Short mmCIF file of C-alpha atoms and ligand atoms in Angstrom, two decimals:
data_model
loop_
_atom_site.label_atom_id
_atom_site.label_comp_id
_atom_site.label_asym_id
_atom_site.label_seq_id
_atom_site.Cartn_x
_atom_site.Cartn_y
_atom_site.Cartn_z
CA MET A 1 -37.66 -44.27 64.92
CA SER A 2 -37.12 -46.00 67.87
CA PHE A 3 -38.84 -44.53 70.61
CA THR A 4 -40.39 -46.94 73.96
CA ALA A 5 -43.58 -46.25 76.30
CA VAL A 6 -43.42 -47.78 79.90
CA ILE A 7 -46.85 -47.40 81.12
CA GLY A 8 -48.93 -48.09 84.23
CA LEU A 9 -52.10 -49.81 82.98
CA GLN A 10 -53.76 -49.59 86.86
CA TRP A 11 -53.91 -46.96 89.55
CA GLY A 12 -50.31 -46.92 89.86
CA ASP A 13 -47.27 -48.43 92.08
CA GLU A 14 -47.27 -51.13 89.37
CA GLY A 15 -43.69 -51.49 89.46
CA LYS A 16 -42.88 -49.64 86.69
CA GLY A 17 -39.25 -48.40 87.87
CA LYS A 18 -38.10 -52.05 87.94
CA ILE A 19 -39.25 -52.15 84.42
CA VAL A 20 -37.87 -49.02 83.44
CA ASP A 21 -34.40 -49.77 85.35
CA TYR A 22 -33.50 -53.28 83.75
CA LEU A 23 -34.83 -51.97 80.34
CA GLY A 24 -32.43 -49.08 81.46
CA GLU A 25 -29.17 -51.54 79.93
CA LYS A 26 -30.78 -51.40 76.36
CA HIS A 27 -31.84 -47.23 76.35
CA ASP A 28 -29.56 -44.16 75.70
CA VAL A 29 -31.98 -41.71 76.91
CA VAL A 30 -34.37 -41.73 79.84
CA VAL A 31 -37.79 -39.21 79.72
CA ARG A 32 -40.11 -38.25 82.22
CA PHE A 33 -43.47 -36.89 81.11
CA GLN A 34 -46.09 -36.69 82.94
CA GLY A 35 -47.24 -36.36 86.51
CA GLY A 36 -45.03 -34.51 89.53
CA ALA A 37 -42.89 -35.94 93.14
CA ASN A 38 -46.27 -37.92 93.71
CA ALA A 39 -44.62 -40.35 91.84
CA GLY A 40 -42.64 -42.69 93.59
CA HIS A 41 -40.36 -45.01 91.95
CA THR A 42 -38.33 -47.83 93.29
CA VAL A 43 -35.44 -49.42 92.67
CA SER A 44 -34.28 -51.92 94.16
CA VAL A 45 -30.11 -52.36 93.06
CA GLY A 46 -27.29 -54.86 95.07
CA GLY A 47 -29.70 -54.43 98.29
CA ARG A 48 -30.48 -51.08 98.87
CA GLU A 49 -33.15 -49.98 97.68
CA PHE A 50 -33.91 -45.81 96.06
CA ILE A 51 -37.19 -44.22 95.16
CA PHE A 52 -37.56 -41.44 92.65
CA HIS A 53 -40.04 -38.37 92.37
CA MET A 54 -38.87 -36.32 90.52
CA ILE A 55 -36.08 -37.91 87.87
CA PRO A 56 -36.32 -40.92 85.77
CA SER A 57 -35.04 -43.60 87.30
CA GLY A 58 -33.30 -45.13 84.52
CA LEU A 59 -30.20 -42.30 85.28
CA LEU A 60 -28.79 -44.32 88.21
CA ARG A 61 -27.26 -46.03 85.34
CA PRO A 62 -24.42 -44.03 84.89
CA GLN A 63 -24.36 -44.22 80.99
CA VAL A 64 -28.24 -43.33 80.65
CA THR A 65 -28.99 -39.38 79.82
CA GLY A 66 -32.11 -38.13 81.83
CA ALA A 67 -34.33 -35.74 80.56
CA ILE A 68 -37.70 -33.96 82.10
CA ALA A 69 -39.84 -33.48 79.25
CA ALA A 70 -42.67 -30.30 79.00
CA GLY A 71 -45.80 -32.26 80.64
CA VAL A 72 -44.07 -32.21 83.97
CA ALA A 73 -44.89 -30.42 86.92
CA ILE A 74 -41.52 -29.84 89.04
CA ASP A 75 -41.65 -29.48 92.80
CA PRO A 76 -37.78 -27.53 92.83
CA ASP A 77 -37.01 -28.39 96.40
CA ILE A 78 -36.87 -32.84 95.68
CA LEU A 79 -35.70 -32.06 92.06
CA ILE A 80 -32.65 -30.39 93.59
CA LYS A 81 -32.32 -33.21 96.16
CA GLU A 82 -33.16 -35.81 93.98
CA MET A 83 -30.49 -34.00 91.35
CA GLU A 84 -27.44 -34.28 94.30
CA GLU A 85 -28.01 -37.46 95.62
CA VAL A 86 -28.06 -39.49 91.82
CA GLY A 87 -25.09 -37.41 90.68
CA LYS A 88 -23.28 -39.10 94.06
CA LEU A 89 -24.50 -42.09 92.88
CA SER A 90 -23.98 -42.71 89.43
CA ALA A 91 -22.61 -39.65 87.99
CA PRO A 92 -22.50 -36.48 87.41
CA LEU A 93 -25.61 -35.26 85.79
CA GLU A 94 -23.83 -32.36 83.89
CA GLY A 95 -24.39 -32.89 80.24
CA ARG A 96 -26.34 -36.16 80.96
CA PHE A 97 -30.35 -35.06 82.10
CA TRP A 98 -32.29 -32.13 80.54
CA ILE A 99 -35.30 -29.99 81.50
CA ASP A 100 -37.75 -29.12 79.70
CA GLY A 101 -38.44 -24.99 79.54
CA ARG A 102 -41.82 -25.76 79.31
CA ALA A 103 -42.35 -27.87 82.32
CA GLN A 104 -44.45 -26.35 84.67
CA LEU A 105 -43.30 -25.33 88.49
CA VAL A 106 -45.20 -26.88 91.83
CA LEU A 107 -44.71 -23.58 94.08
CA PRO A 108 -45.48 -23.78 98.12
CA TYR A 109 -48.62 -22.42 97.93
CA HIS A 110 -50.04 -25.69 95.98
CA LYS A 111 -48.88 -27.62 98.45
CA ALA A 112 -50.87 -25.48 100.70
CA GLU A 113 -53.74 -25.93 99.35
CA ASP A 114 -53.59 -29.52 98.10
CA ARG A 115 -53.02 -29.86 101.93
CA TRP A 116 -55.57 -27.38 102.72
CA GLU A 117 -58.52 -29.31 100.39
CA GLU A 118 -57.86 -31.88 101.82
CA GLU A 119 -58.61 -31.37 105.19
CA LEU A 120 -61.13 -29.32 104.44
CA MET A 121 -63.58 -31.63 101.94
CA GLY A 122 -61.83 -34.40 102.67
CA GLY A 123 -59.99 -34.72 99.60
CA ILE A 124 -60.43 -37.24 97.16
CA GLY A 125 -56.77 -39.34 98.66
CA THR A 126 -54.53 -36.53 97.14
CA THR A 127 -50.24 -37.55 97.77
CA LYS A 128 -50.72 -33.88 98.78
CA LYS A 129 -47.65 -33.18 96.24
CA GLY A 130 -49.44 -29.80 94.48
CA ILE A 131 -50.04 -31.45 91.44
CA GLY A 132 -54.24 -30.52 91.25
CA PRO A 133 -52.92 -26.42 91.71
CA ALA A 134 -50.17 -26.56 89.71
CA TYR A 135 -51.94 -28.23 86.51
CA ARG A 136 -54.75 -25.81 87.09
CA ASP A 137 -52.59 -22.80 86.46
CA ARG A 138 -51.61 -25.14 83.55
CA TYR A 139 -54.57 -24.72 82.46
CA TYR A 140 -55.48 -21.43 83.51
CA ARG A 141 -52.95 -20.23 82.00
CA ILE A 142 -50.84 -17.97 85.08
CA GLY A 143 -48.52 -20.87 86.08
CA LEU A 144 -44.47 -20.89 86.06
CA ARG A 145 -42.19 -22.99 83.66
CA ALA A 146 -38.25 -23.52 84.21
CA VAL A 147 -38.10 -20.95 81.09
CA ASP A 148 -39.24 -18.42 83.05
CA LEU A 149 -36.97 -18.33 85.44
CA LEU A 150 -33.74 -17.59 83.50
CA SER A 151 -35.44 -14.02 82.41
CA PRO A 152 -36.13 -11.20 86.33
CA ARG A 153 -38.13 -9.88 84.59
CA ASN A 154 -40.45 -12.80 83.28
CA LEU A 155 -39.98 -14.66 86.70
CA GLU A 156 -40.95 -11.18 88.54
CA GLU A 157 -44.18 -10.43 86.75
CA ARG A 158 -44.88 -14.07 86.47
CA LEU A 159 -44.85 -14.97 90.37
CA ARG A 160 -46.64 -11.76 91.12
CA GLN A 161 -49.54 -12.83 88.69
CA SER A 162 -49.72 -16.26 89.98
CA LEU A 163 -49.39 -14.96 93.69
CA ASP A 164 -51.63 -12.14 93.81
CA PHE A 165 -54.61 -15.36 91.89
CA ASN A 166 -53.38 -18.03 94.23
CA ASN A 167 -53.51 -15.70 97.71
CA GLN A 168 -56.73 -14.22 97.13
CA VAL A 169 -58.31 -18.15 96.61
CA LEU A 170 -56.31 -19.62 99.98
CA GLY A 171 -57.54 -16.33 101.51
CA ALA A 172 -61.17 -16.85 100.53
CA ARG A 173 -61.65 -20.37 101.06
CA TYR A 174 -59.22 -21.11 103.68
CA GLY A 175 -59.49 -18.56 105.90
CA LYS A 176 -55.27 -18.16 105.48
CA PRO A 177 -52.54 -15.42 105.47
CA PRO A 178 -51.10 -14.33 102.08
CA PHE A 179 -48.04 -16.00 101.38
CA ASP A 180 -44.84 -13.54 100.47
CA PHE A 181 -43.84 -12.52 97.60
CA LYS A 182 -40.08 -11.79 98.58
CA GLU A 183 -39.07 -15.58 100.21
CA ILE A 184 -40.41 -17.09 96.88
CA HIS A 185 -39.01 -15.14 94.66
CA GLU A 186 -35.28 -15.74 96.68
CA ASP A 187 -36.05 -19.53 96.53
CA LEU A 188 -37.01 -19.81 92.78
CA ARG A 189 -33.87 -16.83 91.91
CA GLU A 190 -31.39 -19.94 93.86
CA PHE A 191 -33.33 -22.60 92.19
CA GLY A 192 -33.51 -20.78 88.85
CA ASP A 193 -29.39 -20.66 89.06
CA ARG A 194 -29.03 -24.06 90.01
CA ILE A 195 -30.71 -25.50 87.32
CA ALA A 196 -30.37 -23.32 84.36
CA PRO A 197 -27.40 -25.30 82.92
CA PHE A 198 -30.29 -27.71 82.48
CA ILE A 199 -32.43 -26.00 81.44
CA ARG A 200 -33.47 -26.70 77.16
CA ASP A 201 -35.86 -27.14 74.62
CA VAL A 202 -35.89 -31.27 75.40
CA SER A 203 -38.54 -32.02 72.47
CA VAL A 204 -35.75 -31.31 69.98
CA PHE A 205 -33.13 -32.57 72.24
CA LEU A 206 -35.01 -36.08 71.49
CA LEU A 207 -35.94 -35.07 68.00
CA GLU A 208 -31.63 -35.03 67.95
CA GLU A 209 -30.79 -37.94 69.48
CA ASN A 210 -33.52 -40.24 67.30
CA ARG A 211 -31.69 -38.96 64.48
CA LYS A 212 -28.25 -40.29 65.87
CA GLY A 213 -30.38 -43.59 66.13
CA LYS A 214 -30.52 -43.54 70.17
CA HIS A 215 -32.65 -45.68 71.68
CA ILE A 216 -35.52 -43.71 73.39
CA LEU A 217 -37.28 -44.43 76.96
CA LEU A 218 -40.61 -42.38 77.99
CA GLU A 219 -41.57 -43.33 81.78
CA GLY A 220 -44.85 -42.88 82.42
CA ALA A 221 -46.59 -41.96 86.63
CA GLN A 222 -49.22 -43.60 88.04
CA GLY A 223 -51.79 -45.73 85.48
CA SER A 224 -53.92 -45.70 83.13
CA PHE A 225 -57.09 -45.51 85.79
CA LEU A 226 -55.91 -42.11 87.24
CA ASP A 227 -55.35 -40.43 83.88
CA ILE A 228 -57.68 -37.41 84.69
CA ASN A 229 -60.23 -38.01 80.66
CA PHE A 230 -59.64 -42.10 80.90
CA GLY A 231 -59.06 -42.56 84.83
CA THR A 232 -62.23 -42.77 87.27
CA TYR A 233 -62.47 -39.33 87.55
CA PRO A 234 -62.99 -37.48 90.23
CA PHE A 235 -60.53 -40.35 91.64
CA VAL A 236 -57.55 -39.59 89.29
CA THR A 237 -54.11 -37.38 88.76
CA SER A 238 -54.13 -34.09 87.22
CA SER A 239 -52.55 -35.19 83.95
CA HIS A 240 -52.75 -37.31 80.67
CA THR A 241 -50.55 -40.86 82.23
CA ILE A 242 -51.72 -42.57 78.93
CA SER A 243 -49.24 -43.19 76.60
CA GLY A 244 -51.03 -40.05 74.87
CA GLY A 245 -49.15 -37.72 77.12
CA ALA A 246 -45.66 -39.41 76.32
CA SER A 247 -46.53 -38.03 73.54
CA VAL A 248 -48.03 -34.30 73.90
CA GLY A 249 -45.56 -34.88 77.15
CA ALA A 250 -42.58 -35.10 76.08
CA GLY A 251 -43.06 -33.29 72.80
CA VAL A 252 -42.66 -36.24 70.46
CA PRO A 253 -45.12 -37.69 67.72
CA PRO A 254 -47.70 -40.66 68.44
CA ARG A 255 -46.41 -42.49 65.65
CA ALA A 256 -42.77 -42.48 67.20
CA ILE A 257 -43.25 -44.22 69.68
CA GLU A 258 -43.12 -48.37 68.63
CA ARG A 259 -43.54 -50.07 71.45
CA ILE A 260 -45.62 -49.22 74.39
CA ILE A 261 -45.17 -51.84 77.75
CA GLY A 262 -48.16 -52.33 79.48
CA VAL A 263 -46.77 -52.36 83.34
CA THR A 264 -49.54 -54.49 85.20
CA LYS A 265 -49.18 -56.12 88.74
CA ALA A 266 -50.44 -60.06 89.10
CA TYR A 267 -52.60 -58.75 91.52
CA THR A 268 -54.68 -55.45 91.96
CA THR A 269 -53.55 -52.05 94.07
CA ARG A 270 -54.68 -48.45 94.65
CA VAL A 271 -54.07 -45.71 97.32
CA GLY A 272 -56.05 -43.00 97.83
CA LYS A 273 -59.90 -43.26 97.69
CA GLY A 274 -61.91 -43.88 94.69
CA PRO A 275 -63.90 -47.66 92.94
CA PHE A 276 -61.92 -50.48 93.32
CA PRO A 277 -63.96 -53.68 92.33
CA THR A 278 -61.96 -56.58 93.04
CA GLU A 279 -61.11 -54.78 96.07
CA LEU A 280 -60.33 -57.31 98.85
CA LYS A 281 -61.61 -55.67 102.08
CA GLY A 282 -60.67 -58.81 105.28
CA PRO A 283 -57.69 -60.66 105.82
CA GLU A 284 -56.39 -62.10 101.96
CA GLY A 285 -56.11 -57.87 101.63
CA GLU A 286 -53.87 -57.80 104.71
CA HIS A 287 -51.94 -60.68 103.25
CA LEU A 288 -51.62 -59.01 100.07
CA ARG A 289 -50.31 -55.65 101.58
CA GLU A 290 -47.41 -57.95 104.31
CA LYS A 291 -46.68 -60.25 101.25
CA GLY A 292 -46.12 -57.55 98.65
CA GLY A 293 -45.51 -54.78 100.82
CA GLU A 294 -47.99 -52.57 99.95
CA TYR A 295 -47.07 -49.21 101.43
CA GLY A 296 -47.09 -46.42 99.07
CA ALA A 297 -43.44 -45.56 98.11
CA THR A 298 -44.66 -41.60 98.57
CA THR A 299 -46.84 -41.13 101.36
CA GLY A 300 -46.65 -44.07 102.97
CA ARG A 301 -50.02 -44.78 102.33
CA PRO A 302 -51.66 -48.69 103.24
CA ARG A 303 -52.21 -49.70 99.88
CA ARG A 304 -55.89 -51.68 99.07
CA CYS A 305 -55.14 -54.69 97.50
CA GLY A 306 -56.93 -57.23 95.38
CA TRP A 307 -57.47 -59.20 92.86
CA LEU A 308 -56.66 -59.24 88.67
CA ASP A 309 -58.95 -57.31 87.16
CA LEU A 310 -59.11 -58.52 83.28
CA VAL A 311 -62.00 -56.28 83.10
CA ALA A 312 -59.86 -52.75 83.41
CA LEU A 313 -57.14 -53.96 82.02
CA ARG A 314 -59.19 -55.08 79.14
CA PHE A 315 -60.07 -50.68 78.44
CA SER A 316 -55.95 -50.10 79.31
CA VAL A 317 -55.14 -52.52 76.88
CA TRP A 318 -56.80 -51.32 74.58
CA ILE A 319 -56.50 -47.09 75.21
CA ASN A 320 -53.03 -47.11 75.35
CA GLY A 321 -52.15 -49.34 72.46
CA ALA A 322 -49.87 -51.48 74.57
CA SER A 323 -47.98 -53.90 72.14
CA GLU A 324 -46.38 -56.42 75.28
CA LEU A 325 -47.11 -56.74 79.00
CA ALA A 326 -44.34 -56.87 82.15
CA ILE A 327 -45.99 -58.00 85.18
CA THR A 328 -44.76 -57.65 88.27
CA LYS A 329 -45.18 -59.20 91.43
CA LEU A 330 -45.73 -62.18 90.52
CA ASP A 331 -43.82 -63.89 93.76
CA SER A 332 -46.30 -61.92 95.85
CA LEU A 333 -48.79 -64.31 94.81
CA ALA A 334 -46.13 -67.37 95.82
CA GLY A 335 -48.50 -69.08 98.98
CA THR A 336 -52.09 -68.56 98.50
CA LYS A 337 -53.98 -71.11 98.09
CA VAL A 338 -56.48 -69.30 94.99
CA VAL A 339 -55.52 -66.88 93.22
CA LYS A 340 -58.35 -64.68 91.45
CA VAL A 341 -58.93 -63.33 88.81
CA ALA A 342 -61.82 -61.18 87.37
CA ARG A 343 -62.81 -62.01 84.06
CA SER A 344 -65.59 -60.18 83.85
CA TYR A 345 -68.31 -57.90 85.41
CA SER A 346 -71.81 -57.87 85.42
CA LEU A 347 -74.69 -54.68 85.89
CA GLY A 348 -78.16 -54.70 86.04
CA GLY A 349 -78.60 -58.53 84.21
CA LYS A 350 -76.14 -57.66 81.91
CA GLU A 351 -72.25 -58.74 81.58
CA LEU A 352 -69.31 -55.93 81.37
CA LEU A 353 -65.77 -56.85 79.46
CA TYR A 354 -65.00 -53.36 79.71
CA PRO A 355 -65.98 -50.51 82.78
CA PRO A 356 -68.90 -48.59 82.94
CA LEU A 357 -68.90 -45.07 82.04
CA ASP A 358 -70.88 -43.80 84.84
CA LEU A 359 -68.55 -43.59 88.39
CA SER A 360 -71.43 -44.88 90.76
CA ASP A 361 -71.68 -48.28 88.47
CA TRP A 362 -68.59 -48.86 89.00
CA TYR A 363 -69.08 -49.16 92.69
CA GLY A 364 -72.29 -50.92 91.42
CA VAL A 365 -71.16 -54.43 89.60
CA GLN A 366 -70.31 -57.72 90.76
CA VAL A 367 -67.48 -59.41 90.23
CA ASN A 368 -67.34 -62.48 87.74
CA TYR A 369 -63.91 -63.86 88.46
CA VAL A 370 -61.96 -66.99 87.30
CA GLU A 371 -59.81 -69.20 90.00
CA PHE A 372 -56.81 -70.66 90.11
CA LYS A 373 -54.53 -73.01 91.97
CA GLY A 374 -51.70 -71.26 93.53
CA TRP A 375 -48.10 -71.56 93.38
CA GLY A 376 -44.85 -71.92 95.84
CA GLU A 377 -41.76 -69.34 95.82
CA ILE A 378 -41.04 -68.48 92.22
CA SER A 379 -38.13 -66.06 92.91
CA SER A 380 -35.04 -67.26 91.83
CA VAL A 381 -36.79 -68.60 88.13
CA ARG A 382 -35.29 -67.42 85.08
CA ARG A 383 -37.05 -68.73 82.75
CA ARG A 384 -41.12 -68.54 81.98
CA GLU A 385 -40.80 -72.78 81.27
CA ASP A 386 -39.72 -73.14 84.34
CA LEU A 387 -42.44 -71.84 86.48
CA PRO A 388 -44.91 -73.90 88.51
CA PRO A 389 -47.49 -75.24 85.57
CA GLU A 390 -49.68 -72.94 87.81
CA ALA A 391 -48.06 -69.66 87.62
CA LYS A 392 -48.06 -70.46 83.49
CA GLU A 393 -51.30 -71.21 83.33
CA TYR A 394 -52.26 -68.06 85.42
CA LEU A 395 -50.05 -66.18 82.41
CA ASP A 396 -51.29 -67.84 79.81
CA PHE A 397 -55.14 -67.34 80.66
CA ILE A 398 -53.83 -63.18 81.28
CA GLU A 399 -52.10 -63.31 77.81
CA ASP A 400 -55.03 -65.35 76.04
CA SER A 401 -57.81 -62.96 77.25
CA LEU A 402 -55.66 -60.00 76.91
CA LYS A 403 -54.45 -60.38 73.34
CA ILE A 404 -50.82 -59.69 74.13
CA PRO A 405 -47.57 -61.10 75.04
CA ILE A 406 -46.14 -60.99 78.11
CA THR A 407 -42.78 -60.50 77.18
CA TYR A 408 -41.38 -59.58 81.20
CA ILE A 409 -42.29 -61.34 84.46
CA SER A 410 -40.66 -59.95 87.45
CA VAL A 411 -40.10 -62.71 90.36
CA GLY A 412 -38.83 -60.24 93.28
CA LYS A 413 -37.56 -56.87 93.67
CA GLU A 414 -34.28 -56.90 92.75
CA ARG A 415 -32.77 -55.21 88.81
CA GLU A 416 -31.86 -59.17 87.95
CA GLN A 417 -35.34 -61.05 89.49
CA ILE A 418 -37.23 -60.54 86.34
CA ILE A 419 -37.97 -63.59 83.28
CA ALA A 420 -37.45 -61.58 79.85
CA SER A 421 -38.43 -62.68 77.07
P1 LIG B 501 -52.41 -36.29 93.32
O1 LIG B 501 -52.25 -37.01 91.85
O2 LIG B 501 -51.89 -36.20 94.73
O3 LIG B 501 -53.13 -34.99 93.08
O4 LIG B 501 -53.19 -37.36 93.32
C1 LIG B 501 -54.63 -38.04 93.17
C2 LIG B 501 -54.78 -39.31 93.11
O5 LIG B 501 -54.03 -40.29 92.45
C3 LIG B 501 -54.87 -39.19 94.22
O6 LIG B 501 -56.06 -41.07 94.48
C4 LIG B 501 -53.37 -40.51 94.37
O7 LIG B 501 -52.89 -41.96 96.15
C5 LIG B 501 -53.07 -41.41 93.26
N1 LIG B 501 -51.87 -41.11 92.89
C6 LIG B 501 -51.12 -39.74 92.75
N2 LIG B 501 -49.59 -40.32 92.55
C7 LIG B 501 -49.31 -41.56 92.39
C8 LIG B 501 -48.97 -43.06 92.24
O8 LIG B 501 -47.82 -42.74 91.54
N3 LIG B 501 -49.29 -43.52 92.59
C9 LIG B 501 -50.35 -44.51 93.08
N4 LIG B 501 -51.42 -43.37 92.96
C10 LIG B 501 -50.98 -42.57 93.05
#
């Protein structure tokens, strides 16, 4: 079996889009398996930048087939816009793009609730794309799925049930007038007509492609510490972002996933609220933000920046079963005089090699760093042995500490700015 998963090992924004785009050359099928339009996967080709929120970034390559699997929460407007854009940019999507009928729909009242909740309670700093409320409805078993669009009766029944619940919540909690059935129903019928030819059982499609010997890439969104179960709860997203999520989200058995590529930046960033032990709050953090262009691809928010955290990474390498590492943005550290890496935390007189369980302890840890001498410009380097000795030392230390090989090193935005081994 030949499934590869690309998973973020931090708090999202690790540069998975670039790695997926690069690997797209050697893969036949690329699949998004969780999350929704909260993701922003940036790909730079020939000096032009593309940001995908819904569809797999691998589709930019015309020979690639793409799929949105069962675990995804679909934003209809964004999906249609991106389908049109990518169809024009690479090749028409008919016959090379599929949507699992089980994927949930994000509806206008989900987005409104996400916004209003953030305003009312100060929230956790979501992307306001309706992700939490849409997944809540899935677990409450009142969600609408893509397959419902194929049956006028199911669509009407399910929308009435979902709207009834949601309008009551929105009225009681935020004092807002109810959403109108007719308008949403009409929009959904139109959307259904548009995407009907693309709806199928993606899990079975992957089984068939696998039997034909095709190479299939499972493209993760967000990062491991945003996982609903294993992240820094409650400052997390609402899906399973870890590699186990690739199995349940795409409908692929766990043992079919042979390669698990964990992607990490050469430092750490996070958007939204929540603990971040290695965060740099002063000018050093600002320097990293400017050097790395660390602004959210979905919301434009400035990202919080800090040093690489091996305590967090040790855990995410384990929980994902990462078989190799892709390190991105090594070039963004160029010119930094001293580069630090968190080797362990101290808490209550004890040394921790893995993050604490309790969220309040994440805020209370003292970080123990190892320091490295910085390096100069590396964006034109294409072989690991040609990197400056200081950068090599940095990478060797990460490999030794995490006990897995680094197989990709990204040294710039462009497709070809990568060292692959
Ligand atoms: P939500 O996924 O919009 O509900 O947001 C929940 C948390 O996940 C917030 O802290 C967001 O900033 C964060 N988040 C969601 N998607 C991404 C992403 O693609 N990159 C980085 N952070 C994200």
